[in-house]
Short mmCIF file of C-alpha atoms in Angstrom, two decimals:
data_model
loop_
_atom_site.label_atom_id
_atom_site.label_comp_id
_atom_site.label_asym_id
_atom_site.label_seq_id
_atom_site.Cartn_x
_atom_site.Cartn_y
_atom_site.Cartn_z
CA UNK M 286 0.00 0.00 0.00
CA UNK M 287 1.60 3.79 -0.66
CA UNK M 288 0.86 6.47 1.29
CA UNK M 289 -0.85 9.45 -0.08
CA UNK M 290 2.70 10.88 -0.01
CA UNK M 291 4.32 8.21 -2.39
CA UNK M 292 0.90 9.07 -4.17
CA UNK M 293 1.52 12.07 -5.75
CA UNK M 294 1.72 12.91 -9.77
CA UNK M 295 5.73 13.88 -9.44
CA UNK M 296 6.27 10.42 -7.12
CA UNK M 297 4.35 8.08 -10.00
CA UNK M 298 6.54 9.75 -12.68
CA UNK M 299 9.57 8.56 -10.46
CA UNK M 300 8.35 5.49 -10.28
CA UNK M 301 7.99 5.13 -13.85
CA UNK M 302 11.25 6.50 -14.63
CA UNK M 303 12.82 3.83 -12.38
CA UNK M 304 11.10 1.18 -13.94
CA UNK M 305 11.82 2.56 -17.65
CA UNK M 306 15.31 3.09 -16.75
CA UNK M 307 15.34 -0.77 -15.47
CA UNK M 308 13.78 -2.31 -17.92
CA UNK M 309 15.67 -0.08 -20.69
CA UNK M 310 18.96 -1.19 -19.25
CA UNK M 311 18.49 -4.68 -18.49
CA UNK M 312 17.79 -5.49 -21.82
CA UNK M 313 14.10 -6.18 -20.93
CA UNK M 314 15.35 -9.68 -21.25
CA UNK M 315 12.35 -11.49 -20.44
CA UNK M 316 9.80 -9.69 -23.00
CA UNK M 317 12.99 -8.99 -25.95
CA UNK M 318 13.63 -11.93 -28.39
CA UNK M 319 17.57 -12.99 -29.63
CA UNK M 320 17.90 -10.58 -33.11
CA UNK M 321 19.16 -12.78 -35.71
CA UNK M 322 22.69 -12.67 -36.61
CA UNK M 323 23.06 -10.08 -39.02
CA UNK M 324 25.23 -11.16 -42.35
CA UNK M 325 28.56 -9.24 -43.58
CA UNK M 326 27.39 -7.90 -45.79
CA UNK M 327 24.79 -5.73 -43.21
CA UNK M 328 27.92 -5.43 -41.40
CA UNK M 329 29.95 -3.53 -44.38
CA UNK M 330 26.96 -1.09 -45.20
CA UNK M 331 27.00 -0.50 -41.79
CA UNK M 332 30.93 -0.52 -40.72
CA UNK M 333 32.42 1.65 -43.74
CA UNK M 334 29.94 4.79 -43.15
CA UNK M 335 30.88 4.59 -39.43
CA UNK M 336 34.06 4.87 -40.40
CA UNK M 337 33.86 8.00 -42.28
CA UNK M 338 32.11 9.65 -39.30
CA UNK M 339 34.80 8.21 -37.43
CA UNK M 340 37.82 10.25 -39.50
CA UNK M 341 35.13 13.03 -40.37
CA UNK M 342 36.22 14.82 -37.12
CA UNK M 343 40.36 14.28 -37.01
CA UNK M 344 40.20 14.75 -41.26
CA UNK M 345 38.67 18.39 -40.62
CA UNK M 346 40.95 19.21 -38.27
CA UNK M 347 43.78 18.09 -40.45
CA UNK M 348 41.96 20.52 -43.45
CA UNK M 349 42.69 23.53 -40.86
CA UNK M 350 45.89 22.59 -39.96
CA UNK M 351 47.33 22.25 -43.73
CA UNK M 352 45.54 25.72 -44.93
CA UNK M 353 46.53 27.43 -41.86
CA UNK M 354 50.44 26.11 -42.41
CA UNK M 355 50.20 27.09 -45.89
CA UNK M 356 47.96 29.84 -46.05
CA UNK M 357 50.21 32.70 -44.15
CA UNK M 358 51.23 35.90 -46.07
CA UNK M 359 54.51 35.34 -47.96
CA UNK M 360 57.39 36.63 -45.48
CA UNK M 361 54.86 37.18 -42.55
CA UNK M 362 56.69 37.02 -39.37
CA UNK M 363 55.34 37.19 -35.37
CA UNK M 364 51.59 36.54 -34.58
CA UNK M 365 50.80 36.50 -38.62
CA UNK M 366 53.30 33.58 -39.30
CA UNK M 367 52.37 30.33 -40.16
CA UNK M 368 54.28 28.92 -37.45
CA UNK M 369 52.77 31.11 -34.63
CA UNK M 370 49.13 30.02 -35.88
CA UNK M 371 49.42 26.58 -36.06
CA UNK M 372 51.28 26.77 -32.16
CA UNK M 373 47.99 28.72 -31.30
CA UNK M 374 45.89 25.80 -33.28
CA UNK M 375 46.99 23.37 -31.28
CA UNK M 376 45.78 24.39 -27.55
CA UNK M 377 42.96 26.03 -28.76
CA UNK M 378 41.55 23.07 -30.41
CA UNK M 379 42.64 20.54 -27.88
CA UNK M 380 40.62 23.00 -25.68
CA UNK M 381 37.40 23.08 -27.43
CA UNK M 382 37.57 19.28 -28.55
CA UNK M 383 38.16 18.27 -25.11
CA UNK M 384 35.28 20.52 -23.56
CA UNK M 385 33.07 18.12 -26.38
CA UNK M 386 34.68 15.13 -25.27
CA UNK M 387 33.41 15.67 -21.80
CA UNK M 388 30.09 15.31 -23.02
CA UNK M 389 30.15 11.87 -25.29
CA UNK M 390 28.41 10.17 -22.22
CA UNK M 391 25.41 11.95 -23.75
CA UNK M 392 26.17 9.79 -27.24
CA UNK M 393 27.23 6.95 -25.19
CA UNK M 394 23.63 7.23 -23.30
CA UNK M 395 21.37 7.95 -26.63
CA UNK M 396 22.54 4.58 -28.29
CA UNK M 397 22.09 2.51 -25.63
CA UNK M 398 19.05 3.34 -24.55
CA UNK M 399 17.55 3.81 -28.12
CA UNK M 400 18.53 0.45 -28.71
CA UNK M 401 16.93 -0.63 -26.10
CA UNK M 402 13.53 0.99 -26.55
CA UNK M 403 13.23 -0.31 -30.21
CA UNK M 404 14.00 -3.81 -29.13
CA UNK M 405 11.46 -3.52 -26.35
CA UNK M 406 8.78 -2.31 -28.55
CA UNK M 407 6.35 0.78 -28.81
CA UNK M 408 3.37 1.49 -25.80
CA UNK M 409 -0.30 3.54 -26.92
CA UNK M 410 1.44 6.81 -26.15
CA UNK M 411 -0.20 9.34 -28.57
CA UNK M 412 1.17 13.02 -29.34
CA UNK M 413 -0.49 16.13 -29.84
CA UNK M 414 -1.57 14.83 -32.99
CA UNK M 415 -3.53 11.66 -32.10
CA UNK M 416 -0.75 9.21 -33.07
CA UNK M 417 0.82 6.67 -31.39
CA UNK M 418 4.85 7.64 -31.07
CA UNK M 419 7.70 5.55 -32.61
CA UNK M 420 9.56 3.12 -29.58
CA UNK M 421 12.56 5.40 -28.72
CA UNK M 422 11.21 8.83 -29.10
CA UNK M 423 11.07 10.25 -25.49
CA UNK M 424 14.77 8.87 -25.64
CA UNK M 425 15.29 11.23 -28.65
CA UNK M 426 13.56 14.01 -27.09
CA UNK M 427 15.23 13.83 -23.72
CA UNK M 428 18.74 13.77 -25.44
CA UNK M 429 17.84 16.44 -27.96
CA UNK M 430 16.77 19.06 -24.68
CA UNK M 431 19.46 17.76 -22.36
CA UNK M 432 22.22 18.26 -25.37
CA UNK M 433 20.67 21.68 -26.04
CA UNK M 434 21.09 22.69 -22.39
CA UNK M 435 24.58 21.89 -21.44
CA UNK M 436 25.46 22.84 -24.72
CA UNK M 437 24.57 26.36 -23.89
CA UNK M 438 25.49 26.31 -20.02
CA UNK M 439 29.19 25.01 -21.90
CA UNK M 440 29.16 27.79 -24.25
CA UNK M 441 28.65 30.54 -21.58
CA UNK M 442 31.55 28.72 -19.85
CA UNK M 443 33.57 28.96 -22.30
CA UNK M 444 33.29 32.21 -23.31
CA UNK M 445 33.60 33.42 -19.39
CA UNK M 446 36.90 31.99 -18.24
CA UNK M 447 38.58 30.68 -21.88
CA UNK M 448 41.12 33.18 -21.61
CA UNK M 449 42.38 32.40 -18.00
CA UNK M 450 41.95 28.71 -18.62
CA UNK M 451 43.99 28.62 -21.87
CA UNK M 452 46.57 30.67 -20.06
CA UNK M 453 47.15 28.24 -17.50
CA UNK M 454 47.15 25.54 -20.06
CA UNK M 455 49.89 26.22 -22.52
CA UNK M 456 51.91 27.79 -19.53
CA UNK M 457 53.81 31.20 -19.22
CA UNK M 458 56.46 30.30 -21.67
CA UNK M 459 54.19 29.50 -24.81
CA UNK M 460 51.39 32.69 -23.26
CA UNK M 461 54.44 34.99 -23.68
CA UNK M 462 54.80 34.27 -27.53
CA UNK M 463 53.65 37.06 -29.56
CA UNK M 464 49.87 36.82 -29.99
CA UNK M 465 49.62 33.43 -29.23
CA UNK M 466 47.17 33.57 -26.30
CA UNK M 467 45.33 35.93 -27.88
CA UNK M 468 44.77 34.03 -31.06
CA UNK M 469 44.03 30.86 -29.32
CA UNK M 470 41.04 32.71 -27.14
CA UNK M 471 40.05 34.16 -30.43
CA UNK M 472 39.41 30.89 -31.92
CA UNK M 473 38.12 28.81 -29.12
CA UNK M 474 35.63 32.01 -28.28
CA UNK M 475 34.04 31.69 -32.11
CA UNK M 476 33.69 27.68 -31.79
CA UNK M 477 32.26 28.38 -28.19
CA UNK M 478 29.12 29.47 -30.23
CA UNK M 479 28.83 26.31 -31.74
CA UNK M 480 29.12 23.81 -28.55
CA UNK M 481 24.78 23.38 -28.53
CA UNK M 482 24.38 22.30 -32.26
CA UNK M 483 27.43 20.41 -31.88
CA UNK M 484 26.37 18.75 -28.66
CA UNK M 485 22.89 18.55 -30.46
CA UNK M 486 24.38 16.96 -34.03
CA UNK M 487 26.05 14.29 -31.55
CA UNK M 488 23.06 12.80 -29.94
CA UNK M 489 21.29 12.77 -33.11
CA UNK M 490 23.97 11.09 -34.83
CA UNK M 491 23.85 8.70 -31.35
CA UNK M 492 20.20 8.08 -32.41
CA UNK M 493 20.63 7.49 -35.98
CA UNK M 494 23.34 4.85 -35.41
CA UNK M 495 21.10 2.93 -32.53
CA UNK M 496 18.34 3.16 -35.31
CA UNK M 497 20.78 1.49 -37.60
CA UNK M 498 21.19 3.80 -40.25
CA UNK M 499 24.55 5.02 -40.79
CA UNK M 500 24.09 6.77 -43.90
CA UNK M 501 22.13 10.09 -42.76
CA UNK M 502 24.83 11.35 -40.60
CA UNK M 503 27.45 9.98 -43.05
CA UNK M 504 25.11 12.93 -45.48
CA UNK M 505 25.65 15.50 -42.47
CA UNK M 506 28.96 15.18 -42.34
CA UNK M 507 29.74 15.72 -45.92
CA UNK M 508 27.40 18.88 -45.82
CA UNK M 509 30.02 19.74 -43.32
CA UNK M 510 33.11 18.70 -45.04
CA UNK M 511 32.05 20.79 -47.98
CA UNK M 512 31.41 23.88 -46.11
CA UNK M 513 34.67 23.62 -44.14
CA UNK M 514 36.76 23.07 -46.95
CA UNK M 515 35.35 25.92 -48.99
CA UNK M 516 35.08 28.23 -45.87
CA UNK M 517 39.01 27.43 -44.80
CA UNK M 518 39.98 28.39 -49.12
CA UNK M 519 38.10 31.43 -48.62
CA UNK M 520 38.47 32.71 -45.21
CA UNK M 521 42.44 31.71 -44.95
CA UNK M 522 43.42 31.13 -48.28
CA UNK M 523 42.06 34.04 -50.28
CA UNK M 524 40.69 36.38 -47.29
CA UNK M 525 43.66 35.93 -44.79
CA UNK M 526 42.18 35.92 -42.26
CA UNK M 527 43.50 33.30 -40.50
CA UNK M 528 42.92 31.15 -37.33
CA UNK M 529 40.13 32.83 -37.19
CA UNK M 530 38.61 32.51 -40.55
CA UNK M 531 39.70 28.53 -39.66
CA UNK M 532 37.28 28.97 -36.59
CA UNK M 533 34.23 30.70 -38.50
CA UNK M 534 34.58 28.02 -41.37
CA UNK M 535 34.18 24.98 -38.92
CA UNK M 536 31.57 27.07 -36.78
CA UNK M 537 29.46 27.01 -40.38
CA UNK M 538 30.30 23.65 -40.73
CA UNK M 539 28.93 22.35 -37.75
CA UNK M 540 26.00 24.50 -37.81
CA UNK M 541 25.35 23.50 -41.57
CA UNK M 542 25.92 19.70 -40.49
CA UNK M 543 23.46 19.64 -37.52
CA UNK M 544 20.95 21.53 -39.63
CA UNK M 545 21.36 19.38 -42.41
CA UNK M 546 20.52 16.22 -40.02
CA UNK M 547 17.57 17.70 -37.88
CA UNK M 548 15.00 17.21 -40.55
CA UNK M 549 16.32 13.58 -41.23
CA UNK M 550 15.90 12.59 -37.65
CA UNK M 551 12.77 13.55 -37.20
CA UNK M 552 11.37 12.05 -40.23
CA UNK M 553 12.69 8.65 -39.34
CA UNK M 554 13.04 8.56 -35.52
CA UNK M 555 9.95 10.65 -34.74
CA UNK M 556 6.11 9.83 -36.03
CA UNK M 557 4.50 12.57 -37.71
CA UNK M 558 3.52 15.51 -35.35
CA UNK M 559 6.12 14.71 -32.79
CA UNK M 560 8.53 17.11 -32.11
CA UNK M 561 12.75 17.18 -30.81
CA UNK M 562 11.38 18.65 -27.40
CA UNK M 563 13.90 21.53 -27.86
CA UNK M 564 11.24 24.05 -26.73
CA UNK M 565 10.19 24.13 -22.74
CA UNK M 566 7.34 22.02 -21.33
CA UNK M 567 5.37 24.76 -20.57
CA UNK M 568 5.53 26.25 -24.20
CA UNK M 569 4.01 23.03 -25.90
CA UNK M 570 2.24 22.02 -23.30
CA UNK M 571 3.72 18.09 -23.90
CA UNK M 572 3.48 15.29 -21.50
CA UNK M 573 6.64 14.75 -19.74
CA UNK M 574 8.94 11.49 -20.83
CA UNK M 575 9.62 8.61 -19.23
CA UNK M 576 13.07 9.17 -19.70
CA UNK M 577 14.55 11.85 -18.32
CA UNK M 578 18.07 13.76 -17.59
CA UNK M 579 18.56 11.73 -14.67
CA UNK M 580 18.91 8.34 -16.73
CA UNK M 581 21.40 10.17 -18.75
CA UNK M 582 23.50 11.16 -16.20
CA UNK M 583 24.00 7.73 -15.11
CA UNK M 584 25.86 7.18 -17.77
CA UNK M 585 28.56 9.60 -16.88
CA UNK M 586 30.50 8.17 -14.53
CA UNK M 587 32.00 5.02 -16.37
CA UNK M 588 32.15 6.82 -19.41
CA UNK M 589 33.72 10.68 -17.63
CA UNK M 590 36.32 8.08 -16.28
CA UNK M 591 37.75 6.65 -19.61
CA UNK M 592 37.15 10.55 -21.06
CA UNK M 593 39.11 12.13 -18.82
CA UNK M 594 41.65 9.67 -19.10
CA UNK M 595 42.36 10.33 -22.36
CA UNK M 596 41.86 14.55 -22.32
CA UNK M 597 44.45 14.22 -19.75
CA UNK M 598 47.00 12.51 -21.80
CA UNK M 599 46.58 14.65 -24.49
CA UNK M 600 46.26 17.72 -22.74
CA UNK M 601 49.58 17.07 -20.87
CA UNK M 602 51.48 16.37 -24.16
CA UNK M 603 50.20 19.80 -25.17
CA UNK M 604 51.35 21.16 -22.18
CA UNK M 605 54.38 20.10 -22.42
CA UNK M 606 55.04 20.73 -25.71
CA UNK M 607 54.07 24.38 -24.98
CA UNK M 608 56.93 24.16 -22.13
CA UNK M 609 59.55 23.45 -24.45
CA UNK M 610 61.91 26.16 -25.90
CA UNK M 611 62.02 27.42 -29.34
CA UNK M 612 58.25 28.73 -29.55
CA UNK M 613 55.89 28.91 -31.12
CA UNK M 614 57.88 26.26 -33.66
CA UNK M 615 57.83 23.48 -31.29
CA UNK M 616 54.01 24.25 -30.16
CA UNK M 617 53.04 24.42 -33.86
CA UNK M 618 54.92 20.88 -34.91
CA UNK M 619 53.10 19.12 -31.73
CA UNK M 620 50.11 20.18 -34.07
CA UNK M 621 50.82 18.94 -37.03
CA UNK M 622 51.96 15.23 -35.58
CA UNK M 623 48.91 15.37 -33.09
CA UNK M 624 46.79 15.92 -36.29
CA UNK M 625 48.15 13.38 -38.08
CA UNK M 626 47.70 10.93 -35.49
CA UNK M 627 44.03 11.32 -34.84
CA UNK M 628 43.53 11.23 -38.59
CA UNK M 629 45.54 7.74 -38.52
CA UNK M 630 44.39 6.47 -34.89
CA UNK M 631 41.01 4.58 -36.53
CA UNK M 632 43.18 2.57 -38.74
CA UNK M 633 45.39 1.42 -36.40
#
C-alpha cells in the first residue's frame, strides 16, 4: 500500500522513470527476443559509413591545420606567421575538442538506450496529434533538450573563463609568444558558439546509429566537409584571415551539419507531429517522458572516467610541448603530428 505521499503525480513519474530506466537497461530480457545474426554484408553497409564519421572529425581538423600552415602571407613574421598560428591551433583546439569530449556520455547514453527501446517495442502513447509515437522517441527528445542545455550552459563557460583557462594551459612560456594567447582565445571564443548544435548533431547522430542507419549522418557530415573546406579556401586562403577565418569556417560547418541532419531525424526517428522537445514544457504544453536527464546522467560516470583519461594525456602532451623552448615552432609541430595521429588512430 503507498501512502498518499508516495501518491503524488511527481512520485508516480519517479516510479515510472525507475522502472523505464530498469527495464531499458536490463535489456528487458524477459519480453525482448535474440535478433538474428546479421550477415557481412549488413555489417559492411553498416561498418564503412561509421568509419567515415569516425575520420570526419580528425580529417577536418587536419583541413585547418594544412591551410593554416600554408595559407600565411609570404614573409609574414610574429603573430601572422604560419608557425605562430598553427602553435595557437593546437591548444585552442585541444581545448574546445576536449570541452566536447566531456560530453560523449550523452552519445554513449542515446545509443544505448535507443537500442533498447526499439527492441522492447512501442506502448499507446499518442502526441499532440492523435498518433501513437515511434519506440525510442522520449529517448530522442530527452537527449535532444538535455544536449541543447549543457550545450549552452558550456558555451557561456567557455566564453567566461577561456582566456584564464587557456593561459594556464599552454603555460607562461608558450602565453608569452607574440599573440599566441590571444589568437588561441580568439578561436576557441568563435567555436564556443557552436558547442549546442554540436552537442545537439552528436546525440542525433547517437540516435541514428542505434536506429541502424549510418548513412544520414554519413550525409551530415559531408554537408560539413564541404562547407569547411570551402570556408578554410576562402576565409584563410584568399581572405587571410587566418585562425580565425579557420574557426568561423568549422563554426558554419557544424552548424550547416546539424541543420542538415535535424530534418532527417525527425522524419525517421519521430512519427508525424512529434517534435525534438527543444522548446520548454510549458511552451508546448507536452506530456513529460519517461526518460529523463537523470537516466542520462548515469551514464557519466563510467564513461567521464575513460574521457578524462584520455583529455588528460593529451592535454599534458600539449602542455608540455608548450613548455619546451624554441616557440611557437615546437608548439606548432606538436600540431601537425597530433593531427596526423588522430587522422591515422582509426586505422590502427
Amino acid at each position: 500500500r503507498l501512502s498518499k505521499e508516495d501518491d503524488t503525480p511527481s512520485s508516480r513519474r519517479s516510479r515510472a522513470a525507475r522502472s523505464a530506466v530498469t527495464e531499458l537497461r536490463a535489456g528487458a530480457a524477459a519480453s525482448i527476443p535474440a535478433p538474428p545474426p546479421p550477415t557481412n554484408r549488413a555489417l559492411s553497409k553498416f561498418y564503412f559509413p561509421c568509419l567515415a564519421l569516425w575520420i570526419s572529425g580528425p580529417l577536418l581538423s587536419l583541413v585547418d591545420t594544412s591551410f593554416i600552415g600554408l595559407s600565411a602571407k609570404a614573409g609574414a613574421v610574429g603573430a601572422a606567421g604560419s608557425a605562430a598560428q598553427l602553435a595557437a591551433l593546437g591548444p585552442a583546439t585541444t581545448f574546445i575538442d576536449g570541452s566536447l569530449y566531456l560530453f560523449a556520455f550523452l552519445n554513449v547514453a542515446t545509443t544505448n538506450l535507443y537500442a533498447s527501446a526499439l527492441a522492447k517495442g512501442g506502448d499507446t502513447k499518442k502526441n499532440r496529434d492523435g498518433i501513437s509515437e515511434l519506440p525510442g522517441e522520449g529517448v530522442v527528445r530527452t537527449a535532444a533538450k538535455t544536449s541543447l542545455i549543457s550545450g549552452i550552459g558550456l558555451m557561456f563557460l567557455l566564453l567566461a573563463v577561456a582566456r584564464p583557462l587557456i593561459a594556464l594551459y599552454i603555460g607562461p612560456e608558450a602565453a608569452a609568444s607574440p599573440g599566441l594567447l590571444d589568437s588561441a582565445h580568439e578561436y576557441v571564443k568563435i567555436r564556443a558558439l557552436s558547442m549546442p548544435t554540436s552537442l545537439l548533431g552528436g546525440v542525433l547522430q547517437a540516435a541514428l546509429l542505434g536506429a541502424k542507419d549510418s548513412v544520414t549522418p554519413l550525409v551530415a557530415i559531408a554537408y560539413s566537409t564541404v562547407i569547411n573546406v570551402v570556408g578554410d579556401y576562402l576565409l584563410v586562403n584568399r581572405f587571410h584571415m587566418g585562425l580565425k577565418g579557420a574557426a568561423i569556417a568549422t563554426l558554419l560547418a557544424q552548424l550547416a551539419g546539424t541543420a542538415a541532419m535535424i530534418p532527417s531525424a525527425r522524419s525517421k526517428l519521430l512519427a508525424r507531429g512529434s517534435s525534438l522537445g527543444l522548446l520548454p514544457r510549458w511552451f508546448t504544453k507536452g506530456e513529460p517522458d519517461e526518460i529523463n536527464s537523470k537516466t542520462f546522467l548515469k551514464f557519466a560516470a563510467p564513461v567521464l572516467t575513460l574521457i578524462l583519461g584520455k583529455i588528460s594525456a593529451f592535454g599534458f602532451m600539449t602542455n608540455a610541448a608548450a613548455g619546451l623552448p624554441g616557440q611557437p615552432q615546437t608548439l606548432a609541430a606538436h600540431q601537425i603530428a597530433l593531427s596526423l595521429f588522430f587522422f591515422a588512430s582509426p586505422f590502427l
